[in-house]
Amino acid sequence: MSDARDGLTPAGPLEVGGVHLATPVMAASGTFGFGTEVPLCDRRALGGMVCKGIFLEPRAGAPPPRIVETPSGMLNAIGLQGPGVETVIREYAPLWATWPFPVLVNLNGETVEEYAELAARLDGVAGVSGLEVNISCPNVERGGMLFGQDPDLAAAVTAAVRVRTRLPVWVKLTPAAGDISAVARACEEAGADALCAVNTFVGMALDVRTGQPRLGFRTGGLSGPAIRPLAVYLAHRVAQAVRIPVIGIGGITRPEDALEFLLAGCRAVQVGTATFVDPNAIGRVVEGLRRRSTPDGAPPGHRLRPA
Amino acid sequence: MSDARDGLTPAGPLEVGGVHLATPVMAASGTFGFGTEVPLCDRRALGGMVCKGIFLEPRAGAPPPRIVETPSGMLNAIGLQGPGVETVIREYAPLWATWPFPVLVNLNGETVEEYAELAARLDGVAGVSGLEVNISCPNVERGGMLFGQDPDLAAAVTAAVRVRTRLPVWVKLTPAAGDISAVARACEEAGADALCAVNTFVGMALDVRTGQPRLGFRTGGLSGPAIRPLAVYLAHRVAQAVRIPVIGIGGITRPEDALEFLLAGCRAVQVGTATFVDPNAIGRVVEGLRRRSTPDGAPPGHRLRPA
Amino acid sequence: MHDLQAPLVGRRRVARDAFVLGFRAGPIAREVRAGQFVNVLLRPGPLLRRPFSVHRTEGEIVELVLRAVGEGTGRLLELREGDRVGLLGPLGRGFALDPSAGRVTLVSGGLGVAPMPMAARQARAMGLHVCWVHGARTAADLCSEWEGDEICWATEDGSRGVRGTALEAVPEPAGQVLACGPLPMLAALARRWPEAQVAVETVMGCGTGVCLGCAVPLTSGVYTRACTEGPVYRAGAVAWERLPAPAHAGWET
Amino acid sequence: MHDLQAPLVGRRRVARDAFVLGFRAGPIAREVRAGQFVNVLLRPGPLLRRPFSVHRTEGEIVELVLRAVGEGTGRLLELREGDRVGLLGPLGRGFALDPSAGRVTLVSGGLGVAPMPMAARQARAMGLHVCWVHGARTAADLCSEWEGDEICWATEDGSRGVRGTALEAVPEPAGQVLACGPLPMLAALARRWPEAQVAVETVMGCGTGVCLGCAVPLTSGVYTRACTEGPVYRAGAVAWERLPAPAHAGWET
Ligand SMILES: Cc1cc2nc3c(=O)[nH]c(=O)nc-3n(C[C@H](O)[C@H](O)[C@H](O)COP(=O)(O)OP(=O)(O)OC[C@H]3O[C@@H](n4cnc5c(N)ncnc54)[C@H](O)[C@@H]3O)c2cc1C
Ligand SMILES: Cc1cc2nc3c(=O)[nH]c(=O)nc-3n(C[C@H](O)[C@H](O)[C@H](O)COP(=O)(O)OP(=O)(O)OC[C@H]3O[C@@H](n4cnc5c(N)ncnc54)[C@H](O)[C@@H]3O)c2cc1C
Ligand SMILES: Cc1cc2nc3c(=O)[nH]c(=O)nc-3n(C[C@H](O)[C@H](O)[C@H](O)COP(=O)(O)O)c2cc1C
Ligand SMILES: Cc1cc2nc3c(=O)[nH]c(=O)nc-3n(C[C@H](O)[C@H](O)[C@H](O)COP(=O)(O)O)c2cc1C
Ligand code: FES
Ligand code: FES
């Protein structure tokens, strides 16, 4: 597996952290459902997708309102509504097995053991190409982001998942970590195959006419173009801290946004909120990367000079 | 001194952390120079101002480019260019002494002792109404934000400043702290009279045509509307963690943005980037707060119900 | 589902501050059913799309009705003829008309008129008798256009028709009831006609079923997606007390 | 300094892709001096204002010249007559003309024409002889308008006037030199005429002197503010090797 910083990724197929991607641009968890919902997306452009986060058991999710728009961004507090792992195995995985791009399952738990159990259940399931361990969800009462703020807890979750599956294990990091490099290194040492940086930033918005939070869960996670400069910085720090590949996430809308993450040291990227605005956002990002590629397949920028 | 969460602040004069403000809306450090530069600002609306951050000695600042616009925000890496404390005492303080609103000096150091020395030099200087201890600047090689990420270091700076001055001591916090509540409590215990939340968020932007950072300092601090939901959340957490007043900062542009921070538990606010866009942004925020005040002088919202 | 760049081709005022905007979008106009919506992208404009019920279609033209309540609706009403917006749709599940009902009553409060002209036309095309009951605050707020066989007005101040809400003006027997309007009106309607079909509004992230942002709580305990399982629900199925009105973005909106 | 809402009142093309926009803004038109700029606010539009040299004034009208290079300039060129922008100005220090110089040479590369018509008029009003040397890539990129007593053209491809840069086309003796254009041209000019006055471009945050974002490094080692101490500098005072061109915002810009 080549180092993220060894060269730039072309728009073509590549292998990242044990997963064979059709292009370097993937659909981010929670913004592409289970892959059956967005008919207008150009699926040939899709490098791969991460399904909506799941727990062992079905979950109702957070009370509405669940979304608030903010300047160039949105807060969400979905609360990981979704079917449990059994439905995923029974209803979605068989479909995914027929698709031309890999699907990773986004794993969530309230305890280390729940993550491990999920990993075990998904091991060997046809249609599941990898696991994205979500230790960064800001919208649950227990677990989620708490695991991602502490290097020891992050390592514990990663290690527990690692020993229960032969699937590639990616770990999705939270910007709320005091030292994201330390968490990244801890996950790498615990056996992660790749790191995803980053999940949403915790935020809050109040209704000035009632004085109450505008989200049912009170706080939510900020995504969209507003966070891009913060996410590029964090993804860059993570890429500098580890040798495993990094997948950049946060506010990617245009082809050049994706390239910014690649230049910052990421090996692939995920697109989230942009898909809400343009169901074919990923198609357009990949098309832009392709059009701008130099003849040898590498994008036109240079690698980021180390500081 | 009344608790920030005891009631809402009207648009009129009030006392916050030992400083008598003309209104609850102040000019944020680094966005209003030394108070002599922005002729179009309605000075009757100005609750007070914090001058550009200074060190003991004059500083050249960071290499250009120093500013990059991002979606609904901007990254800056000014690097605390400015005159040293002597110039401030000799040239600006005498002017400030004649102004109808209080001026606080934003203090910066590379060591605890430098902060303490600055505090001592400014103690008793006519025209200086308080000190804002900046342990949150992301754009300097040493000091700055590093002090604000660790509760012990934050407390050390606060305590050192506290013993060297009789002036009100406000401490300005960084969102980069892993646990901002812990830093806030440490500053409160070390003798801070008020806390300012928050300074800018570290970010980065790359030029996709060269692959290099768009800022001369490589990274910068994100400000503007993009960060507002993040800042409201952090200011709210700080207000819940301490008994001293909190001054909310981050992305305030409209009157309702200011009210959002007040509803979140802040006693006053500071306006930064908005002044770049509209030199009279503060005048308009105060005007809006006034127009919307209910007859008893309190804004129309209710206080945020505890979680 | 289509994603089109659609030019504004017409605009008319139909009530105080309320306007019908017509966009040329043939593929959507041909497919859309009453109660479905389109998700509108404005550039420059707010980040997310804004959902609007399809009000009427006229050949290739898709009509929306709206009032300025915030940035998106404000910008929509500033558009000039020829300006283009992105239209994604048709989205959601519309009204299911029962041809055997004989009579259908459309109940609309305020801008809840939005899906009714299409519903009236589809019902009449099926041979149903259409009674439209429309309420608003005052006569000036009533929509000046209507379709169907009968119209009943209601105003809070009694300045036109019955004094009271649309609900109070519904002539019995109502037959099949379709409704759209403010949440309190729909909740009251659900108590009277649990079998009524109601179109609800929620904040939406995507409009296509992927974000789970548009949650509508059902009495069965689950959340469903307004953009996919809705926006039309059986009135009695919705847990109205757990469905909040969208919070306010600011003072000005 | 004034902060006005100024309507667009005219627009004309003066070179390939380059347009002059006229805004009605009497108070600014009356005060502005050659080399000063205005800071333009667009709503909807990017967060920050965009600085532009004042190109000419005509009575109450302030003219700017620009080409679309990004979001702000793109939106400016989409404006229709009557649309308003925020104009803050006049800002900065303009050219200081020396009435005793006898002769003044204006050197402009590409859109560096911006401050020259005003400079030409002010110089002639002082009785100076004005020679304007204007260079661009090709004849189509040259600005079609000029003022002064003499004009010399230069194009990189030789399609009009001297083949080469504006700098190479300057007739000697140049007298007092005022210049505006790409950084490499200004740096070269500084070596030949250290006493020349040059108008430089930097990224700006505020335009009013408070943000320190517009730093221009001087050979003396300090940074100065382009918006306040500049944008006009003595060419020999600027540390050109430490003054970067503004970085690119993306591929499309
Ligand atoms: C399926 C559906 C159909 C709709 N049909 C119509 C219609 O035909 N005509 C019409 O005028 N409006 C309709 N709405 C509501 C319309 O989408 C909102 O008024 C609009 O999104 C507000 O955008 P804004 O930018 O102007 O306001 P914002 O500044 O975003 O918000 C202003 C106010 O509107 C509320 N709001 C924001 N988004 C929504 C939303 N999705 N639904 C309800 N309220 C919202 C906010 O909470 C706030 O109080 C519909 C909504 C849905 C979900
Ligand atoms: C004092 C001054 C006077 C100017 N006069 C003129 C003029 O008369 N005519 C004209 O066309 N342009 C002029 N400029 C440059 C003009 O301000 C920029 O081209 C404009 O801000 C770009 O905005 P945008 O949103 O279109 O581009 P963006 O999307 O912001 O950026 C597009 C490109 O322009 C660069 N850029 C951004 N801001 C500036 C800036 N302040 N200065 C230079 N480059 C920038 C970016 O780095 C990028 O490469 C002047 C700049 C200054 C500082
Ligand atoms: C509505 C919504 C739901 C999300 N759900 C999940 C999730 O279930 N699991 C997860 O790891 N991330 C989730 N995310 C985070 C995204 O995958 C992504 O990290 C984030 O939105 C930043 O990328 P963006 O700015 O491109 O949206 C969600 C984001 C949004 C907006
Ligand atoms: C150009 C610029 C310079 C700044 N300089 C300082 C400074 O010297 N000291 C400081 O404490 N904060 C400084 N700040 C941070 C602001 O005071 C404020 O905390 C931040 O910009 C967030 O508020 P805003 O979104 O309203 O701008 C600076 C911000 C900007 C944009
Ligand atoms: S709006 Fe996204 S799922 Fe309904
Ligand atoms: S642009 Fe802000 S100081 Fe010059």
PDB file of N, CA, C and O and ligand atoms in Angstrom, chain A residues 28-31 52-53 67 74 76 78 80 106 108 132 134 136 172 198-200 223-225 227 249-252 270-274 276, chain C residues 211, ligand 3:
ATOM      1  N   ALA A  28     -20.006   9.749   1.669  1.00  0.00           N
ATOM      2  CA  ALA A  28     -19.789   9.721   3.116  1.00  0.00           C
ATOM      3  C   ALA A  28     -20.999   9.132   3.840  1.00  0.00           C
ATOM      4  O   ALA A  28     -22.147   9.268   3.398  1.00  0.00           O
ATOM      5  N   SER A  29     -20.719   8.526   4.966  1.00  0.00           N
ATOM      6  CA  SER A  29     -21.778   7.901   5.763  1.00  0.00           C
ATOM      7  C   SER A  29     -22.853   8.911   6.164  1.00  0.00           C
ATOM      8  O   SER A  29     -22.554  10.043   6.553  1.00  0.00           O
ATOM      9  N   GLY A  30     -24.097   8.473   6.072  1.00  0.00           N
ATOM     10  CA  GLY A  30     -25.212   9.309   6.504  1.00  0.00           C
ATOM     11  C   GLY A  30     -25.687  10.286   5.454  1.00  0.00           C
ATOM     12  O   GLY A  30     -26.620  11.042   5.686  1.00  0.00           O
ATOM     13  N   THR A  31     -25.021  10.269   4.308  1.00  0.00           N
ATOM     14  CA  THR A  31     -25.406  11.229   3.269  1.00  0.00           C
ATOM     15  C   THR A  31     -25.723  10.505   1.954  1.00  0.00           C
ATOM     16  O   THR A  31     -25.934  11.147   0.936  1.00  0.00           O
ATOM     17  N   LYS A  52     -25.105   4.490   5.913  1.00  0.00           N
ATOM     18  CA  LYS A  52     -25.531   5.185   7.127  1.00  0.00           C
ATOM     19  C   LYS A  52     -25.072   4.385   8.347  1.00  0.00           C
ATOM     20  O   LYS A  52     -25.078   3.154   8.312  1.00  0.00           O
ATOM     21  N   GLY A  53     -24.686   5.095   9.410  1.00  0.00           N
ATOM     22  CA  GLY A  53     -24.210   4.420  10.611  1.00  0.00           C
ATOM     23  C   GLY A  53     -25.256   3.500  11.219  1.00  0.00           C
ATOM     24  O   GLY A  53     -26.430   3.871  11.307  1.00  0.00           O
ATOM     25  N   ILE A  67     -32.413  19.174  11.553  1.00  0.00           N
ATOM     26  CA  ILE A  67     -31.501  19.897  10.663  1.00  0.00           C
ATOM     27  C   ILE A  67     -31.725  21.393  10.809  1.00  0.00           C
ATOM     28  O   ILE A  67     -32.866  21.854  10.910  1.00  0.00           O
ATOM     29  N   MET A  74     -24.516  23.190   7.636  1.00  0.00           N
ATOM     30  CA  MET A  74     -25.741  22.730   8.278  1.00  0.00           C
ATOM     31  C   MET A  74     -25.378  21.958   9.535  1.00  0.00           C
ATOM     32  O   MET A  74     -24.347  21.288   9.601  1.00  0.00           O
ATOM     33  N   ASN A  76     -26.658  18.915  11.916  1.00  0.00           N
ATOM     34  CA  ASN A  76     -27.614  17.821  11.943  1.00  0.00           C
ATOM     35  C   ASN A  76     -27.520  17.093  13.261  1.00  0.00           C
ATOM     36  O   ASN A  76     -26.462  17.018  13.881  1.00  0.00           O
ATOM     37  N   ILE A  78     -29.282  13.707  13.707  1.00  0.00           N
ATOM     38  CA  ILE A  78     -30.161  12.618  13.282  1.00  0.00           C
ATOM     39  C   ILE A  78     -30.251  11.586  14.404  1.00  0.00           C
ATOM     40  O   ILE A  78     -31.293  10.951  14.597  1.00  0.00           O
ATOM     41  N   LEU A  80     -28.441   8.863  14.607  1.00  0.00           N
ATOM     42  CA  LEU A  80     -28.200   7.497  14.115  1.00  0.00           C
ATOM     43  C   LEU A  80     -29.467   6.653  14.043  1.00  0.00           C
ATOM     44  O   LEU A  80     -29.482   5.497  14.473  1.00  0.00           O
ATOM     45  N   ASN A 106     -20.716   1.608   8.337  1.00  0.00           N
ATOM     46  CA  ASN A 106     -20.329   2.544   9.401  1.00  0.00           C
ATOM     47  C   ASN A 106     -20.829   1.986  10.734  1.00  0.00           C
ATOM     48  O   ASN A 106     -22.033   1.866  10.961  1.00  0.00           O
ATOM     49  N   ASN A 108     -21.324   1.644  14.887  1.00  0.00           N
ATOM     50  CA  ASN A 108     -21.533   2.466  16.071  1.00  0.00           C
ATOM     51  C   ASN A 108     -21.894   1.600  17.269  1.00  0.00           C
ATOM     52  O   ASN A 108     -22.603   0.600  17.121  1.00  0.00           O
ATOM     53  N   GLU A 132     -16.168   0.979   8.595  1.00  0.00           N
ATOM     54  CA  GLU A 132     -15.728   2.313   9.013  1.00  0.00           C
ATOM     55  C   GLU A 132     -16.200   2.467  10.457  1.00  0.00           C
ATOM     56  O   GLU A 132     -17.407   2.543  10.713  1.00  0.00           O
ATOM     57  N   ASN A 134     -17.075   4.285  13.509  1.00  0.00           N
ATOM     58  CA  ASN A 134     -17.451   5.667  13.805  1.00  0.00           C
ATOM     59  C   ASN A 134     -17.285   5.936  15.298  1.00  0.00           C
ATOM     60  O   ASN A 134     -18.171   5.628  16.093  1.00  0.00           O
ATOM     61  N   SER A 136     -16.935   8.990  16.324  1.00  0.00           N
ATOM     62  CA  SER A 136     -16.948  10.437  16.179  1.00  0.00           C
ATOM     63  C   SER A 136     -18.339  11.035  16.009  1.00  0.00           C
ATOM     64  O   SER A 136     -18.466  12.217  15.684  1.00  0.00           O
ATOM     65  N   LYS A 172     -13.028   6.428  11.805  1.00  0.00           N
ATOM     66  CA  LYS A 172     -13.421   7.803  11.476  1.00  0.00           C
ATOM     67  C   LYS A 172     -13.243   8.710  12.687  1.00  0.00           C
ATOM     68  O   LYS A 172     -13.851   8.483  13.736  1.00  0.00           O
ATOM     69  N   VAL A 198     -12.631  14.276   8.475  1.00  0.00           N
ATOM     70  CA  VAL A 198     -13.153  14.158   9.808  1.00  0.00           C
ATOM     71  C   VAL A 198     -14.673  14.033   9.778  1.00  0.00           C
ATOM     72  O   VAL A 198     -15.298  14.285   8.748  1.00  0.00           O
ATOM     73  N   ASN A 199     -15.228  13.720  10.935  1.00  0.00           N
ATOM     74  CA  ASN A 199     -16.672  13.770  11.139  1.00  0.00           C
ATOM     75  C   ASN A 199     -17.061  15.231  11.413  1.00  0.00           C
ATOM     76  O   ASN A 199     -16.221  16.133  11.336  1.00  0.00           O
ATOM     77  N   THR A 200     -18.302  15.463  11.760  1.00  0.00           N
ATOM     78  CA  THR A 200     -18.799  16.827  11.954  1.00  0.00           C
ATOM     79  C   THR A 200     -18.269  17.472  13.245  1.00  0.00           C
ATOM     80  O   THR A 200     -17.812  16.781  14.150  1.00  0.00           O
ATOM     81  N   SER A 223     -21.552  20.418   9.206  1.00  0.00           N
ATOM     82  CA  SER A 223     -20.935  19.902   7.986  1.00  0.00           C
ATOM     83  C   SER A 223     -21.096  20.942   6.890  1.00  0.00           C
ATOM     84  O   SER A 223     -21.726  21.976   7.095  1.00  0.00           O
ATOM     85  N   GLY A 224     -20.526  20.649   5.745  1.00  0.00           N
ATOM     86  CA  GLY A 224     -20.675  21.552   4.601  1.00  0.00           C
ATOM     87  C   GLY A 224     -19.467  22.453   4.395  1.00  0.00           C
ATOM     88  O   GLY A 224     -18.496  22.406   5.161  1.00  0.00           O
ATOM     89  N   PRO A 225     -19.520  23.293   3.342  1.00  0.00           N
ATOM     90  CA  PRO A 225     -18.365  24.119   2.976  1.00  0.00           C
ATOM     91  C   PRO A 225     -17.779  24.936   4.126  1.00  0.00           C
ATOM     92  O   PRO A 225     -16.572  25.191   4.149  1.00  0.00           O
ATOM     93  N   ILE A 227     -16.948  24.154   7.010  1.00  0.00           N
ATOM     94  CA  ILE A 227     -15.904  23.475   7.791  1.00  0.00           C
ATOM     95  C   ILE A 227     -14.687  23.095   6.956  1.00  0.00           C
ATOM     96  O   ILE A 227     -13.708  22.575   7.492  1.00  0.00           O
ATOM     97  N   ILE A 249     -12.392  14.266   4.561  1.00  0.00           N
ATOM     98  CA  ILE A 249     -13.831  14.545   4.542  1.00  0.00           C
ATOM     99  C   ILE A 249     -14.091  15.913   5.157  1.00  0.00           C
ATOM    100  O   ILE A 249     -13.538  16.230   6.213  1.00  0.00           O
ATOM    101  N   GLY A 250     -14.979  16.674   4.530  1.00  0.00           N
ATOM    102  CA  GLY A 250     -15.414  17.928   5.132  1.00  0.00           C
ATOM    103  C   GLY A 250     -15.604  19.036   4.128  1.00  0.00           C
ATOM    104  O   GLY A 250     -14.652  19.685   3.718  1.00  0.00           O
ATOM    105  N   GLY A 251     -16.838  19.241   3.709  1.00  0.00           N
ATOM    106  CA  GLY A 251     -17.159  20.415   2.894  1.00  0.00           C
ATOM    107  C   GLY A 251     -16.795  20.314   1.435  1.00  0.00           C
ATOM    108  O   GLY A 251     -16.832  21.318   0.720  1.00  0.00           O
ATOM    109  N   ILE A 252     -16.468  19.121   0.961  1.00  0.00           N
ATOM    110  CA  ILE A 252     -16.088  19.001  -0.456  1.00  0.00           C
ATOM    111  C   ILE A 252     -17.323  19.175  -1.339  1.00  0.00           C
ATOM    112  O   ILE A 252     -18.316  18.489  -1.169  1.00  0.00           O
ATOM    113  N   GLN A 270     -14.192  11.707   0.845  1.00  0.00           N
ATOM    114  CA  GLN A 270     -15.622  11.412   0.895  1.00  0.00           C
ATOM    115  C   GLN A 270     -16.405  12.715   0.763  1.00  0.00           C
ATOM    116  O   GLN A 270     -15.996  13.749   1.295  1.00  0.00           O
ATOM    117  N   VAL A 271     -17.515  12.633   0.070  1.00  0.00           N
ATOM    118  CA  VAL A 271     -18.391  13.782  -0.137  1.00  0.00           C
ATOM    119  C   VAL A 271     -19.690  13.538   0.626  1.00  0.00           C
ATOM    120  O   VAL A 271     -20.285  12.461   0.490  1.00  0.00           O
ATOM    121  N   GLY A 272     -20.108  14.498   1.427  1.00  0.00           N
ATOM    122  CA  GLY A 272     -21.317  14.330   2.223  1.00  0.00           C
ATOM    123  C   GLY A 272     -22.402  15.314   1.843  1.00  0.00           C
ATOM    124  O   GLY A 272     -23.142  15.108   0.871  1.00  0.00           O
ATOM    125  N   THR A 273     -22.460  16.419   2.578  1.00  0.00           N
ATOM    126  CA  THR A 273     -23.510  17.415   2.419  1.00  0.00           C
ATOM    127  C   THR A 273     -23.743  17.838   0.966  1.00  0.00           C
ATOM    128  O   THR A 273     -24.887  18.107   0.574  1.00  0.00           O
ATOM    129  N   ALA A 274     -22.692  17.890   0.167  1.00  0.00           N
ATOM    130  CA  ALA A 274     -22.850  18.340  -1.220  1.00  0.00           C
ATOM    131  C   ALA A 274     -23.859  17.484  -1.981  1.00  0.00           C
ATOM    132  O   ALA A 274     -24.550  17.983  -2.878  1.00  0.00           O
ATOM    133  N   PHE A 276     -26.604  16.380  -0.851  1.00  0.00           N
ATOM    134  CA  PHE A 276     -27.962  16.853  -0.544  1.00  0.00           C
ATOM    135  C   PHE A 276     -28.367  17.951  -1.530  1.00  0.00           C
ATOM    136  O   PHE A 276     -29.527  18.092  -1.893  1.00  0.00           O
TER     137      PHE A 276
ATOM    138  N   CYS C 211     -30.861  11.737   4.056  1.00  0.00           N
ATOM    139  CA  CYS C 211     -30.307  12.403   5.242  1.00  0.00           C
ATOM    140  C   CYS C 211     -31.072  12.087   6.531  1.00  0.00           C
ATOM    141  O   CYS C 211     -30.549  12.281   7.615  1.00  0.00           O
TER     142      CYS C 211
HETATM  143  C1  LIG E   3     -27.275  14.284   7.882  1.00  0.00           C
HETATM  144  C2  LIG E   3     -25.936  13.688   8.161  1.00  0.00           C
HETATM  145  C3  LIG E   3     -25.847  12.408   8.697  1.00  0.00           C
HETATM  146  C4  LIG E   3     -24.614  11.845   8.985  1.00  0.00           C
HETATM  147  N1  LIG E   3     -24.554  10.578   9.496  1.00  0.00           N
HETATM  148  C5  LIG E   3     -23.338  10.011   9.735  1.00  0.00           C
HETATM  149  C6  LIG E   3     -23.234   8.666  10.194  1.00  0.00           C
HETATM  150  O1  LIG E   3     -24.229   7.975  10.372  1.00  0.00           O
HETATM  151  N2  LIG E   3     -22.007   8.149  10.454  1.00  0.00           N
HETATM  152  C7  LIG E   3     -20.866   8.891  10.262  1.00  0.00           C
HETATM  153  O2  LIG E   3     -19.762   8.403  10.496  1.00  0.00           O
HETATM  154  N3  LIG E   3     -20.933  10.163   9.777  1.00  0.00           N
HETATM  155  C8  LIG E   3     -22.132  10.728   9.520  1.00  0.00           C
HETATM  156  N4  LIG E   3     -22.192  12.018   9.026  1.00  0.00           N
HETATM  157  C9  LIG E   3     -20.942  12.756   8.809  1.00  0.00           C
HETATM  158  C10 LIG E   3     -20.503  12.728   7.339  1.00  0.00           C
HETATM  159  O3  LIG E   3     -20.227  11.420   6.934  1.00  0.00           O
HETATM  160  C11 LIG E   3     -19.277  13.628   7.104  1.00  0.00           C
HETATM  161  O4  LIG E   3     -18.222  13.178   7.909  1.00  0.00           O
HETATM  162  C12 LIG E   3     -19.559  15.077   7.434  1.00  0.00           C
HETATM  163  O5  LIG E   3     -20.862  15.434   7.041  1.00  0.00           O
HETATM  164  C13 LIG E   3     -18.564  16.056   6.824  1.00  0.00           C
HETATM  165  O6  LIG E   3     -18.572  15.964   5.429  1.00  0.00           O
HETATM  166  P1  LIG E   3     -19.413  17.002   4.491  1.00  0.00           P
HETATM  167  O7  LIG E   3     -19.041  18.382   4.928  1.00  0.00           O
HETATM  168  O8  LIG E   3     -19.004  16.668   3.103  1.00  0.00           O
HETATM  169  O9  LIG E   3     -20.856  16.718   4.748  1.00  0.00           O
HETATM  170  C14 LIG E   3     -23.439  12.578   8.737  1.00  0.00           C
HETATM  171  C15 LIG E   3     -23.522  13.866   8.192  1.00  0.00           C
HETATM  172  C16 LIG E   3     -24.740  14.422   7.896  1.00  0.00           C
HETATM  173  C17 LIG E   3     -24.786  15.788   7.315  1.00  0.00           C
END
